[in-house]
Short mmCIF file of C-alpha atoms and ligand atoms in Angstrom, two decimals:
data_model
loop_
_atom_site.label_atom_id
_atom_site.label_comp_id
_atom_site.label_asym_id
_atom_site.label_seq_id
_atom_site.Cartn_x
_atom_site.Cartn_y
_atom_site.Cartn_z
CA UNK A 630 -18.43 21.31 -0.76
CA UNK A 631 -17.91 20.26 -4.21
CA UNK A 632 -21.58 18.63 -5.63
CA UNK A 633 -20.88 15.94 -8.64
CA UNK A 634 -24.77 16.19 -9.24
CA UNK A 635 -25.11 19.91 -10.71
CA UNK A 636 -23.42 22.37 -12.47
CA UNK A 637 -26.03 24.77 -11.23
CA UNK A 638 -24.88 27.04 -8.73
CA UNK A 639 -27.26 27.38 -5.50
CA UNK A 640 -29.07 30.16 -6.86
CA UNK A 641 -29.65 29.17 -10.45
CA UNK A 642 -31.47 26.11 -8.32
CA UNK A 643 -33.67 28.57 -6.35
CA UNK A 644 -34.76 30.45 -9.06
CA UNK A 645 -35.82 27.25 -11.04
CA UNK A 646 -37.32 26.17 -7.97
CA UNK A 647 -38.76 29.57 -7.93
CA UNK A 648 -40.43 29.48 -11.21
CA UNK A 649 -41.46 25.93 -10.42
CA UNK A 650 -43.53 27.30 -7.70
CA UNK A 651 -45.19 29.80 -9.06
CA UNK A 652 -45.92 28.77 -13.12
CA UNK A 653 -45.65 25.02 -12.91
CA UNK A 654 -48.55 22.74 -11.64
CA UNK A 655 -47.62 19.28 -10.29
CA UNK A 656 -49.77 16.46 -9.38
CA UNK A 657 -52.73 16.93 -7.04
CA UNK A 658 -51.11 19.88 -5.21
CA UNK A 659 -51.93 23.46 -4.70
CA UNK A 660 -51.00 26.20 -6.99
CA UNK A 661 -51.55 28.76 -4.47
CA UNK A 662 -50.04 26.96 -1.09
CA UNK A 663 -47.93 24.20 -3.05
CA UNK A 664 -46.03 21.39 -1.36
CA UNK A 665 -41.76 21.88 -2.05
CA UNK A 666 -40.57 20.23 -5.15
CA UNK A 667 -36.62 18.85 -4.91
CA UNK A 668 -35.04 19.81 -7.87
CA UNK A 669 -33.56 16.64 -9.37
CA UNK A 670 -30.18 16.37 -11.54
CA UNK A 671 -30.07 12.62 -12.21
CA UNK A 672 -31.47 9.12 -11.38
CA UNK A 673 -28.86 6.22 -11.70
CA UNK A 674 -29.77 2.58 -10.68
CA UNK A 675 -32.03 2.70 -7.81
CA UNK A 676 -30.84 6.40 -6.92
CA UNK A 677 -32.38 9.67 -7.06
CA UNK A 678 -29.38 12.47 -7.16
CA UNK A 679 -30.52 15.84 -6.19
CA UNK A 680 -28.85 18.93 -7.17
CA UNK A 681 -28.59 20.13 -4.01
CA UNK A 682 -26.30 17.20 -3.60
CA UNK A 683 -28.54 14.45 -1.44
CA UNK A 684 -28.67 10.67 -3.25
CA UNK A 685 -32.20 8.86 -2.46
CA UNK A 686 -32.87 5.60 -2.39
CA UNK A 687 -35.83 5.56 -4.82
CA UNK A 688 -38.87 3.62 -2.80
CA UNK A 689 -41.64 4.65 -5.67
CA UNK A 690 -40.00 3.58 -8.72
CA UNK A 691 -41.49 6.95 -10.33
CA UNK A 692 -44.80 6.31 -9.44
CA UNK A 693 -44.18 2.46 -9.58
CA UNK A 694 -42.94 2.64 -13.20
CA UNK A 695 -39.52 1.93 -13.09
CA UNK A 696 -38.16 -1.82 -13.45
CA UNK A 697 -34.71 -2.21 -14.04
CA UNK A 698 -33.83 0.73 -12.45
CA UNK A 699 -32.53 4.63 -13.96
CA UNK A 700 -29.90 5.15 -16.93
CA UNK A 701 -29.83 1.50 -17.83
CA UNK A 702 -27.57 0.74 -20.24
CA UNK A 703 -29.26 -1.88 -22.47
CA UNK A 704 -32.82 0.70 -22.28
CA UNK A 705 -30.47 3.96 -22.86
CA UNK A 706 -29.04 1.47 -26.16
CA UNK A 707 -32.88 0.63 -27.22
CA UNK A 708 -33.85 4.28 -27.73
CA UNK A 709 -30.48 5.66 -28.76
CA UNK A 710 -30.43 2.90 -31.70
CA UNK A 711 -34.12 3.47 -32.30
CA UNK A 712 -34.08 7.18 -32.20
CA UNK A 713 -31.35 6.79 -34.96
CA UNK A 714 -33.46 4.98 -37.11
CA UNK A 715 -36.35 7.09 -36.45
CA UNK A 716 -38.67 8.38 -33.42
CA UNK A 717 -41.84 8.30 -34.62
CA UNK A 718 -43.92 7.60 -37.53
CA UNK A 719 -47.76 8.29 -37.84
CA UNK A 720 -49.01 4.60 -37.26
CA UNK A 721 -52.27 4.95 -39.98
CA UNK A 722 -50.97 3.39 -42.84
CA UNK A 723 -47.70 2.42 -41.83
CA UNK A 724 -45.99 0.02 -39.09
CA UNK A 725 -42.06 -0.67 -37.65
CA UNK A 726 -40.83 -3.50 -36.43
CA UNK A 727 -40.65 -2.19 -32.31
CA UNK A 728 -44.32 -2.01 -32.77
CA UNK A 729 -44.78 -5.32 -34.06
CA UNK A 730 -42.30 -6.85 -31.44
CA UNK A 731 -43.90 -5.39 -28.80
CA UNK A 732 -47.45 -6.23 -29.61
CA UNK A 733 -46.12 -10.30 -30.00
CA UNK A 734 -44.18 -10.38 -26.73
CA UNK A 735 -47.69 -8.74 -24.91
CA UNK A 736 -49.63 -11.40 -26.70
CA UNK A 737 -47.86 -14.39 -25.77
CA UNK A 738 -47.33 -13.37 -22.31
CA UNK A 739 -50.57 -12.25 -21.41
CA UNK A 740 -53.07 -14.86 -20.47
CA UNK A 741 -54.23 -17.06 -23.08
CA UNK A 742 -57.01 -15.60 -25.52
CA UNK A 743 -55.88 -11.80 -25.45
CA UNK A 744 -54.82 -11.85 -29.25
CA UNK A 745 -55.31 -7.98 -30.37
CA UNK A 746 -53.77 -5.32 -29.28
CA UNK A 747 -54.30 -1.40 -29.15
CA UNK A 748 -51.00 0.70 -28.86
CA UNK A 749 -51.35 4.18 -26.61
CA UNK A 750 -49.98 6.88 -24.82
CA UNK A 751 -51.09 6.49 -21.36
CA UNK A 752 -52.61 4.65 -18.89
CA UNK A 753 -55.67 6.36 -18.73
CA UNK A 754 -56.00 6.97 -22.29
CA UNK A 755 -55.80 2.09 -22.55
CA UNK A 756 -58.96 2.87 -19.80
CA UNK A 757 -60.83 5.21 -22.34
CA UNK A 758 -59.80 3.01 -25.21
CA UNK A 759 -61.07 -0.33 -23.19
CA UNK A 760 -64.35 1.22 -22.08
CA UNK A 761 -64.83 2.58 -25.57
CA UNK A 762 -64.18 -1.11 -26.89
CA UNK A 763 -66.85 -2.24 -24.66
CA UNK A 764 -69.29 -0.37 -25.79
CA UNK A 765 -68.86 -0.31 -29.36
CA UNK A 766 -68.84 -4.00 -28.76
CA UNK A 767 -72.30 -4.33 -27.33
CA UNK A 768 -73.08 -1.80 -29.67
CA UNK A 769 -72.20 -4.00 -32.38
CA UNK A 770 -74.03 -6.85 -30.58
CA UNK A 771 -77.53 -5.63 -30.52
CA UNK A 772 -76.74 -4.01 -33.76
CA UNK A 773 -76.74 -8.11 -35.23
CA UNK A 774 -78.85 -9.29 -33.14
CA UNK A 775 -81.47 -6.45 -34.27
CA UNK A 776 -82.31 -5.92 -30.65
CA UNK A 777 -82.41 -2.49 -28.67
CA UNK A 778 -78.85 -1.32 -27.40
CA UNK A 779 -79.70 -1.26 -23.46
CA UNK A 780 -76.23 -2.21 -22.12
CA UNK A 781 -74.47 1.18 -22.54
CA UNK A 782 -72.77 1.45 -18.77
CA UNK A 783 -69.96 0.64 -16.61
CA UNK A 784 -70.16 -1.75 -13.66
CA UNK A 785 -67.20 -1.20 -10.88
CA UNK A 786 -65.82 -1.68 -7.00
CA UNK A 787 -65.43 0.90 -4.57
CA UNK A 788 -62.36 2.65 -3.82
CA UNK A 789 -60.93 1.53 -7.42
CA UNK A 790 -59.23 3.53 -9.62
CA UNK A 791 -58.58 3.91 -13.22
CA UNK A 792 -56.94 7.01 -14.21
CA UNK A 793 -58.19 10.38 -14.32
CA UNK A 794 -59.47 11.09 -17.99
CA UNK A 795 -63.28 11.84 -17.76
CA UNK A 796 -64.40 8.41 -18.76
CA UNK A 797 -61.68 6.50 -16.44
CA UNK A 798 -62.60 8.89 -13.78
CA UNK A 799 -66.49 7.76 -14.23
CA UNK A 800 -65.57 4.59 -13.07
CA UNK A 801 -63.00 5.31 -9.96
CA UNK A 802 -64.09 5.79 -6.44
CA UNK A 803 -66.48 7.91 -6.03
CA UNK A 804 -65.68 9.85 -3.22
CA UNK A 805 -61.94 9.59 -3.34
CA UNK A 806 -62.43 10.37 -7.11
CA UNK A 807 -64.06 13.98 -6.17
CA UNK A 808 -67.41 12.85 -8.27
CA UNK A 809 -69.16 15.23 -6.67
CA UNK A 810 -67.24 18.36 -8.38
CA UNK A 811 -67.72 16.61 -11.69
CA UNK A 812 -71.55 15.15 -11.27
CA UNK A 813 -73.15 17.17 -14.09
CA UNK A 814 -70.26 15.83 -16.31
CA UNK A 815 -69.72 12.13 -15.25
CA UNK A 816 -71.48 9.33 -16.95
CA UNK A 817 -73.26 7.31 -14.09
CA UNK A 818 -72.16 4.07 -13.64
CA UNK A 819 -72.85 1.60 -11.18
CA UNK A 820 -70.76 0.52 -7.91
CA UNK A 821 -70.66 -2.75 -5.75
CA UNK A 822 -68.70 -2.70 -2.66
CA UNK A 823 -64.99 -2.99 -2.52
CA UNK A 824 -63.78 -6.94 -2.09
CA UNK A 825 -63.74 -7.30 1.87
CA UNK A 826 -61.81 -10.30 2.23
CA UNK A 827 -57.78 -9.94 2.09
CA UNK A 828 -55.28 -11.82 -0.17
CA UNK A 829 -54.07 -14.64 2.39
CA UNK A 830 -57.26 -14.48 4.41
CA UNK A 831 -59.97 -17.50 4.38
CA UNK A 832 -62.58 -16.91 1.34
CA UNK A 833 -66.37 -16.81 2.09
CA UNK A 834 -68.90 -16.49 -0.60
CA UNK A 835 -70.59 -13.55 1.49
CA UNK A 836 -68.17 -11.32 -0.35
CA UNK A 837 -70.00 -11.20 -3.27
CA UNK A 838 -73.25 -11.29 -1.65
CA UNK A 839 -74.08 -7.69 -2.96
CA UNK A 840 -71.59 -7.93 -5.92
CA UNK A 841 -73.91 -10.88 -7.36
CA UNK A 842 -77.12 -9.41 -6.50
CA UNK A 843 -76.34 -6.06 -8.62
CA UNK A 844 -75.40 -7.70 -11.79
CA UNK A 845 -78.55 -9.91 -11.50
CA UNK A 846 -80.23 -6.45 -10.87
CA UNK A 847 -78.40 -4.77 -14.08
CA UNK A 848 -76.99 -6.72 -16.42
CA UNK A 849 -79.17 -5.78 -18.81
CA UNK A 850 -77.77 -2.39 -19.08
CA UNK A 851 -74.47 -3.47 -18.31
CA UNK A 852 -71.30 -3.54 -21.42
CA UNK A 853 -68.32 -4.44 -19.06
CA UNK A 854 -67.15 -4.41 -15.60
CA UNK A 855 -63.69 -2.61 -14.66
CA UNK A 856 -62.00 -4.15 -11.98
CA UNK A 857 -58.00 -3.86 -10.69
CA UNK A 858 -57.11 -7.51 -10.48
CA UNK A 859 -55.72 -8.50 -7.14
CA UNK A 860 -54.79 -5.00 -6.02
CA UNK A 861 -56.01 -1.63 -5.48
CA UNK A 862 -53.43 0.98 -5.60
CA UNK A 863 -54.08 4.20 -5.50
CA UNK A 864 -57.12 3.31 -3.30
CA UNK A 865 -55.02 2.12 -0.44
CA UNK A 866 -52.75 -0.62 -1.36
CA UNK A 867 -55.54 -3.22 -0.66
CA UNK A 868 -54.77 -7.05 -1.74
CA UNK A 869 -57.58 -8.71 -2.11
CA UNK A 870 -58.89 -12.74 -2.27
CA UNK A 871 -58.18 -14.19 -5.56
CA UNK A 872 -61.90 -15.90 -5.07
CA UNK A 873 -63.25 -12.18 -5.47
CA UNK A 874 -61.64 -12.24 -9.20
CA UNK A 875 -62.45 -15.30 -10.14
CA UNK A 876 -65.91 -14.88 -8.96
CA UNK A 877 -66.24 -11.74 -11.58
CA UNK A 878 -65.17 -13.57 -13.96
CA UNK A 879 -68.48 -16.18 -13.56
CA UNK A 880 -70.80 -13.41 -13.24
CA UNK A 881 -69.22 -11.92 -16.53
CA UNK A 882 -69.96 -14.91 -18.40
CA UNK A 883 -73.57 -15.45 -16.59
CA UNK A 884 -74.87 -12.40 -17.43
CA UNK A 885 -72.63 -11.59 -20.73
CA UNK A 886 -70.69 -8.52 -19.13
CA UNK A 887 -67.16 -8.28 -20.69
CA UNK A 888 -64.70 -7.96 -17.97
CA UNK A 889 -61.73 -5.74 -18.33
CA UNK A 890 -58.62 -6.21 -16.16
CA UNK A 891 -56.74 -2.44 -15.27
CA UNK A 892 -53.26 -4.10 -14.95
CA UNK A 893 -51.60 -0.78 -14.99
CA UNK A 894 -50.14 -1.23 -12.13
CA UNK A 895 -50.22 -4.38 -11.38
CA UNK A 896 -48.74 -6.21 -14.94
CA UNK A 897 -45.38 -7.15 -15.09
CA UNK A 898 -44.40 -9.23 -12.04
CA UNK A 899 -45.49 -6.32 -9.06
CA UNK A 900 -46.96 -8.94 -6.99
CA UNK A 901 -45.19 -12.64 -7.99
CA UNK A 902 -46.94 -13.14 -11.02
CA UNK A 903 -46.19 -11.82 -14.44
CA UNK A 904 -49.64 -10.45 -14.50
CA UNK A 905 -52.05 -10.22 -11.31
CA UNK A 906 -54.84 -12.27 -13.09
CA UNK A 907 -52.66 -15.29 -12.89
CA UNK A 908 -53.50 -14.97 -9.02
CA UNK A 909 -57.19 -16.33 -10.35
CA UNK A 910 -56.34 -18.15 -13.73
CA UNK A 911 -58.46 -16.07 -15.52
CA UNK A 912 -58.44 -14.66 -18.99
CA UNK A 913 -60.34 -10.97 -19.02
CA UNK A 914 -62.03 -10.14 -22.42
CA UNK A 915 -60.07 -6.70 -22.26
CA UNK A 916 -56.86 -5.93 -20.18
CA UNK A 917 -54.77 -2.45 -20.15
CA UNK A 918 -51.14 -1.92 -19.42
CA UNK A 919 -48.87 1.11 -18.82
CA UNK A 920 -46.90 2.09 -15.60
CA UNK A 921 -43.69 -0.83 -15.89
CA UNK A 922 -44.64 -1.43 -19.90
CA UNK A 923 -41.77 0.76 -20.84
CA UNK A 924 -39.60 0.44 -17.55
CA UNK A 925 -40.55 3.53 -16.43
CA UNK A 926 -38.79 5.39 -19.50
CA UNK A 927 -41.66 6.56 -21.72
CA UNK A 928 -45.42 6.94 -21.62
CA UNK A 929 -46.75 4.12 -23.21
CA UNK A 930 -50.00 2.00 -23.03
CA UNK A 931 -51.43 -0.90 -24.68
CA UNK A 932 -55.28 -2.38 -24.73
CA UNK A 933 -55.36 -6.02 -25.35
CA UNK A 934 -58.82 -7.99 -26.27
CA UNK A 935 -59.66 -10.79 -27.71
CA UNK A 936 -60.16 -11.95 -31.35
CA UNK A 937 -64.14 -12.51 -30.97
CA UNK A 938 -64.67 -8.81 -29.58
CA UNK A 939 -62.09 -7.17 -32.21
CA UNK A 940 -64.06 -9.35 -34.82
CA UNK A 941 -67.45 -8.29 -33.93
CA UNK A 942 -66.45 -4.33 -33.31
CA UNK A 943 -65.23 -4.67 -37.42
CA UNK A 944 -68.23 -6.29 -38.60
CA UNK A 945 -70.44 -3.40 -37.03
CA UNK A 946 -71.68 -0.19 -38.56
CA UNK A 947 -68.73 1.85 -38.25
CA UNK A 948 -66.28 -0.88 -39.95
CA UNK A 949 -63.72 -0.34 -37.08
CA UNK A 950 -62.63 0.70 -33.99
CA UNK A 951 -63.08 4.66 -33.26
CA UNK A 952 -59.82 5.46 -31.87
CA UNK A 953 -56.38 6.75 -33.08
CA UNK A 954 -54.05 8.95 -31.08
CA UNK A 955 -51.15 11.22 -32.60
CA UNK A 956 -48.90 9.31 -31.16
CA UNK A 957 -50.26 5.49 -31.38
CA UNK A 958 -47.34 2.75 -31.42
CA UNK A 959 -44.64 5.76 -30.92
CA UNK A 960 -41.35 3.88 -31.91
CA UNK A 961 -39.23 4.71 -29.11
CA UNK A 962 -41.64 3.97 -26.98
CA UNK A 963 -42.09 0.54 -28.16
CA UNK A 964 -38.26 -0.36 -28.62
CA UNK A 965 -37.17 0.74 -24.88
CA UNK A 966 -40.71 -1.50 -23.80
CA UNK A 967 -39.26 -4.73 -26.16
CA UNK A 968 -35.81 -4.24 -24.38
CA UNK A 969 -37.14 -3.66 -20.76
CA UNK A 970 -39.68 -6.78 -21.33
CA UNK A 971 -36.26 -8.82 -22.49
CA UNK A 972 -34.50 -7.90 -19.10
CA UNK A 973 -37.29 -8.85 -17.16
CA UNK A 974 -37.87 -12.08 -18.26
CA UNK A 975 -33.23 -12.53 -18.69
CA UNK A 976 -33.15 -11.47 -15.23
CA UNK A 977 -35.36 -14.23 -13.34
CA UNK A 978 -37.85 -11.12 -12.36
CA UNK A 979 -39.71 -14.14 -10.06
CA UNK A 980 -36.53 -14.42 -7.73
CA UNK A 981 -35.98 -10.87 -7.67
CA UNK A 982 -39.84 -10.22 -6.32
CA UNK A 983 -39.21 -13.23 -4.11
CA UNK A 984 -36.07 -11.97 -2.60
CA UNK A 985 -38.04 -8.04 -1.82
CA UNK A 986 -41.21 -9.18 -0.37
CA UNK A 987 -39.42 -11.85 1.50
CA UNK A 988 -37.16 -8.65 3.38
CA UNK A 989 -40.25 -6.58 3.43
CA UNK A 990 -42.18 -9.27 5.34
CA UNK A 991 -38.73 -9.82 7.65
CA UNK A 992 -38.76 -5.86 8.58
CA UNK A 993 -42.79 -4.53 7.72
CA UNK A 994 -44.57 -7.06 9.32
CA UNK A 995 -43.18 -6.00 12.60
CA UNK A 996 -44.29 -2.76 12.74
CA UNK A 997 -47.91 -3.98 13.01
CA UNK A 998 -47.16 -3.69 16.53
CA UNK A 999 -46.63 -0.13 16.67
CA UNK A 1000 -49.12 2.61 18.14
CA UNK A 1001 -49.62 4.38 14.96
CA UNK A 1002 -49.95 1.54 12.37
CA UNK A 1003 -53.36 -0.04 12.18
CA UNK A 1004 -52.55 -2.54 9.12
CA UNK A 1005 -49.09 -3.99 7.38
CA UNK A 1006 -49.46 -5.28 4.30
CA UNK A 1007 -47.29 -6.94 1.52
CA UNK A 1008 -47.26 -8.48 -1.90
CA UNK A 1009 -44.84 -9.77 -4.33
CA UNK A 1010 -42.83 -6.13 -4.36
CA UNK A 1011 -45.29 -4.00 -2.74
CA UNK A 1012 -44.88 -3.11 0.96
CA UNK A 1013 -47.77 -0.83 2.65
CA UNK A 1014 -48.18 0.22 6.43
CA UNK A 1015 -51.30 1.73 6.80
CA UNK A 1016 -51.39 3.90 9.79
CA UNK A 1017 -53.88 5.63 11.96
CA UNK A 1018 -54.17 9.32 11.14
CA UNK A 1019 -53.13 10.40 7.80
CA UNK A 1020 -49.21 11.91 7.08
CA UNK A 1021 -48.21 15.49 6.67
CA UNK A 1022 -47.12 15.05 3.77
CA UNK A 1023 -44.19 18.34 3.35
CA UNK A 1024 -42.62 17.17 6.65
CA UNK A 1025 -42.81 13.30 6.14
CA UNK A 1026 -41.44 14.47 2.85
CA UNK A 1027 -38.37 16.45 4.38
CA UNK A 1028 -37.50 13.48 6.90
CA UNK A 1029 -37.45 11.43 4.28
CA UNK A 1030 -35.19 13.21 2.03
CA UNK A 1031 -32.94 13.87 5.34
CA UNK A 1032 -32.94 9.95 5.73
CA UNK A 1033 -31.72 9.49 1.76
CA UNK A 1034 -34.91 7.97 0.82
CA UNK A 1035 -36.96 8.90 -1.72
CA UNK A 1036 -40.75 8.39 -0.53
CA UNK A 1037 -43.89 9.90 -0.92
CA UNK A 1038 -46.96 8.59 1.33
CA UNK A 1039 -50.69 9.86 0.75
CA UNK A 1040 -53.56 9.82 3.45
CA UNK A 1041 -52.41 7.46 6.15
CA UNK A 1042 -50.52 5.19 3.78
CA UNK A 1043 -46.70 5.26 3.58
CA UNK A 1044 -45.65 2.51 1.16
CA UNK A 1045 -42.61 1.39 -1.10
CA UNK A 1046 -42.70 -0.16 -4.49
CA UNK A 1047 -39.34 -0.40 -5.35
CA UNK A 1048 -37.72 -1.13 -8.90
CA UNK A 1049 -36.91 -5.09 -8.97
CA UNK A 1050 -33.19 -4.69 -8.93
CA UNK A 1051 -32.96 -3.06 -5.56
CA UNK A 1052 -30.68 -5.03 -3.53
CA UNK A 1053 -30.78 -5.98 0.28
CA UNK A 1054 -29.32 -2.98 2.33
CA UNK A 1055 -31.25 -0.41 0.23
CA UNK A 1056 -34.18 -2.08 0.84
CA UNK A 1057 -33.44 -2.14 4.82
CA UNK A 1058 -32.87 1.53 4.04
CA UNK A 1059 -36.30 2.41 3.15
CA UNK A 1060 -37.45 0.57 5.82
CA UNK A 1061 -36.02 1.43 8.86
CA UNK A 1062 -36.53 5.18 7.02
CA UNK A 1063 -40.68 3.99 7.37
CA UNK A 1064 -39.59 2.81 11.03
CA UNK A 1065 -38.22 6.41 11.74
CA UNK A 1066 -40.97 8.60 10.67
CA UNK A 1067 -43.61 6.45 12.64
CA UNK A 1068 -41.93 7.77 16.19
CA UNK A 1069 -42.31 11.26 14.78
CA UNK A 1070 -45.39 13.27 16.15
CA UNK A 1071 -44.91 16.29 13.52
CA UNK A 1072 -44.98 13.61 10.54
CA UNK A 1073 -48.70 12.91 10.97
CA UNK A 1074 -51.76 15.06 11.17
CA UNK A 1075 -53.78 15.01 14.27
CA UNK A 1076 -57.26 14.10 13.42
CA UNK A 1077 -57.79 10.82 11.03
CA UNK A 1078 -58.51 12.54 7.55
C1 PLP B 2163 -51.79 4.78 -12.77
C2 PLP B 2163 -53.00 4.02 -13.10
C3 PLP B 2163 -53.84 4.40 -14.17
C4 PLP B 2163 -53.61 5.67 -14.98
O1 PLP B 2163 -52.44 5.64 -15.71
P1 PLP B 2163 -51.81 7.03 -16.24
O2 PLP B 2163 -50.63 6.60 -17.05
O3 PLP B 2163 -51.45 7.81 -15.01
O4 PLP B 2163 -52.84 7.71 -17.06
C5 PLP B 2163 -54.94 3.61 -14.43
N1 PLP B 2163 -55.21 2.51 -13.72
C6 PLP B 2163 -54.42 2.10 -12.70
C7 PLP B 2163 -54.76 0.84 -11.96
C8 PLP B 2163 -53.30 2.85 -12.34
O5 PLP B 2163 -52.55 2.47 -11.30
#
């Protein structure tokens, strides 16, 4: 059979695959027992061609990056007509207009009072750069006040997380985040319990019970407290009550903690608003972006504050802020984010979220019912079935491919996060693909891991 997605014949794939396997790590997986990779030739709206011929209906948006979907024309335009002018220039000393673009369309569509803004390469990297901010800030604050620096850690939730750079790491979950392996390395910070009470469910105050109590306990050694607003991802697709926000928020100004706002994954309309704080109509003094910044085409980051912390950083000792990657405001970087922030808001990105959680609700919801699932969940254009034992993840992997979907589960969590221009029936798709696997004994691992 003639395949339109390679010209490689079936054994130049194998022995890239081949090589793969053997020299090239991938994310969180084995070197010595690795999970299959599927070598891919293309991505093209919301497909995934593979060069062994399947199309996939992509359900991850590239690790929940992509927007607007692959090979769009107006993004491919952006960089071509940037990388013509130039790719990159060292940003000390000299600017370009992307940057400064960019860095206006964040500040006006971020919540009010987040007027400076930090250009970077990664997510993780915005996490360092915010934590560093932090504490150069308090630093700078006892510095005037000509009082002893005591607030010089990190105050978090449970099963967050923030990236995996050592100081990001410090502050994810500590036992999903491996701190054990790292202990001798880690700076110790401290840990309330995750928010209890769901998005949708009826708020108590008893949530932040033990949440209140530490920063009374603390906050004298405390700079800023991290917190994913609304949702935590990678720690289980858990939405939770927009009171818990908003009641970090208080305790941040009570006990003058600055509170920084990981909208990595979250910013840019992922669950109905433009940015998940909105959900609590608060302002953080520090938020971080990456993931859907660029559309999913580049690594790119950004580390907004506000004017009073940028002000009192400068008028420290240092004279600035200590930071300044290689590759900070990378110009094709920042033109493909100005052109995939102009699509989103020229494409009515509220009615597109609307129109995917109201079909994931429709088809997810109902699977509550089945023997394996213990929890559905969905938001804006997240949908999450939690289920009882935990996946195997190289078989779950095959079916899916076999079902032309492109989904990748981890612990008992099989979820979709599709780009925003995925229409009706490829939505279904992915679905009834989720539906599928759940009758399927050799999909799941027998104990609960
Ligand atoms: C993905 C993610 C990060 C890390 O971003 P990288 O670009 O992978 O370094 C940090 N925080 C949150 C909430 C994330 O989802």
């Amino acid at each position: 059979m003639h395949n339109k997605h390679t010209d490689l014949t079936p054994s130049e794939q194998n022995s890239l695959l081949l090589f793969d396997k053997e020299n090239v790590w991938h994310p969180y997986t084995s070197m010595s027992e690795p999970l299959p990779s599927y070598l891919v030739d293309s991505a093209n709206g919301v497909t995934i061609n593979l060069a062994s011929g399947e199309e996939l209906i992509d359900g991850m948006s590239s690790w929940w990056s992509v927007l607007h979907g692959y090979n769009h024309p107006a993004l491919n335009k952006a960089l071509q007509e940037q990388s013509a002018k130039m790719s990159h220039v060292m940003f000390g000393g000299l600017t370009h207009k992307s940057a400064i673009t960019l860095c206006e369309k964040l500040i006006s569509l971020t919540p009010d009072g987040l007027d400076k803004v930090f250009l970077s390469d990664s997510g993780s990297v915005s996490v360092e750069v915010a934590m560093k901010m932090a504490l150069q800030y308090q630093h700078a604050v006892a510095e005037k006040k000509k009082t002893p620096l005591t607030k010089t850690k990190l105050f978090t939730v449970k099963n967050g997380y923030h990236g995996d750079t050592f100081a990001a790491m410090s502050v994810c979950d500590p036992v999903t985040g491996m701190h054990q392996i790292f202990e001798q390395v880690l700076m110790q910070h401290y840990f309330a319990p995750a928010p209890s009470i769901k998005f949708g469910d009826k708020w108590s105050n008893n949530d932040i019970t033990e949440l209140s109590a530490l920063f009374e306990q603390h906050h004298n050694e405390i700079a800023a407290f991290i917190i994913e607003p609304i949702v935590q991802g990678t720690g289980g697709m858990r939405f939770y009550h927009p009171e818990y926000l908003k009641a970090c928020r208080l305790l941040c100004d009570k006990y003058d903690v600055l509170l920084i706002a990981d909208e990595i994954a979250t910013g840019f309309g992922r669950t109905g608003k433009l940015f998940a704080c909105e959900w609590s109509g608060i302002t953080p003094d520090i938020m971080c972006l990456g993931k859907t910044l660029t559309g999913g085409y580049i690594t790119l980051a950004a580390t907004l504050c506000s004017s009073h912390i940028a002000q009192t950083i400068s008028e420290g000792a240092a004279g600035c802020f200590m930071h300044g990657p290689t590759f900070m405001g990378n110009a094709l970087a920042c033109a493909v984010a100005n052109a995939s922030i102009d699509l989103l808001l020229a494409n009515d990105w509220q009615s597109q979220v609307h129109a995917i959680e109201e079909t994931l609700v429709e088809h997810i919801t109902p699977l509550n019912k089945h023997v394996r699932v213990k929890d559905t969940r969905v938001l804006g254009s997240i949908g999450a079935i939690e289920c009882k034992q935990s996946v195997n993840v190289a078989q779950i992997q095959k079916r899916f491919v076999e079902l032309g979907v492109w989904i990748r589960p981890f612990g008992p969590l099989i979820y979709i996060i599709p780009p925003l221009i995925i229409n009706t029936e490829q939505l279904k798709t992915l679905v009834n693909a989720m539906a599928t696997v759940l009758d399927e004994d050799e999909c799941f691992n027998l104990i609960n891991e």
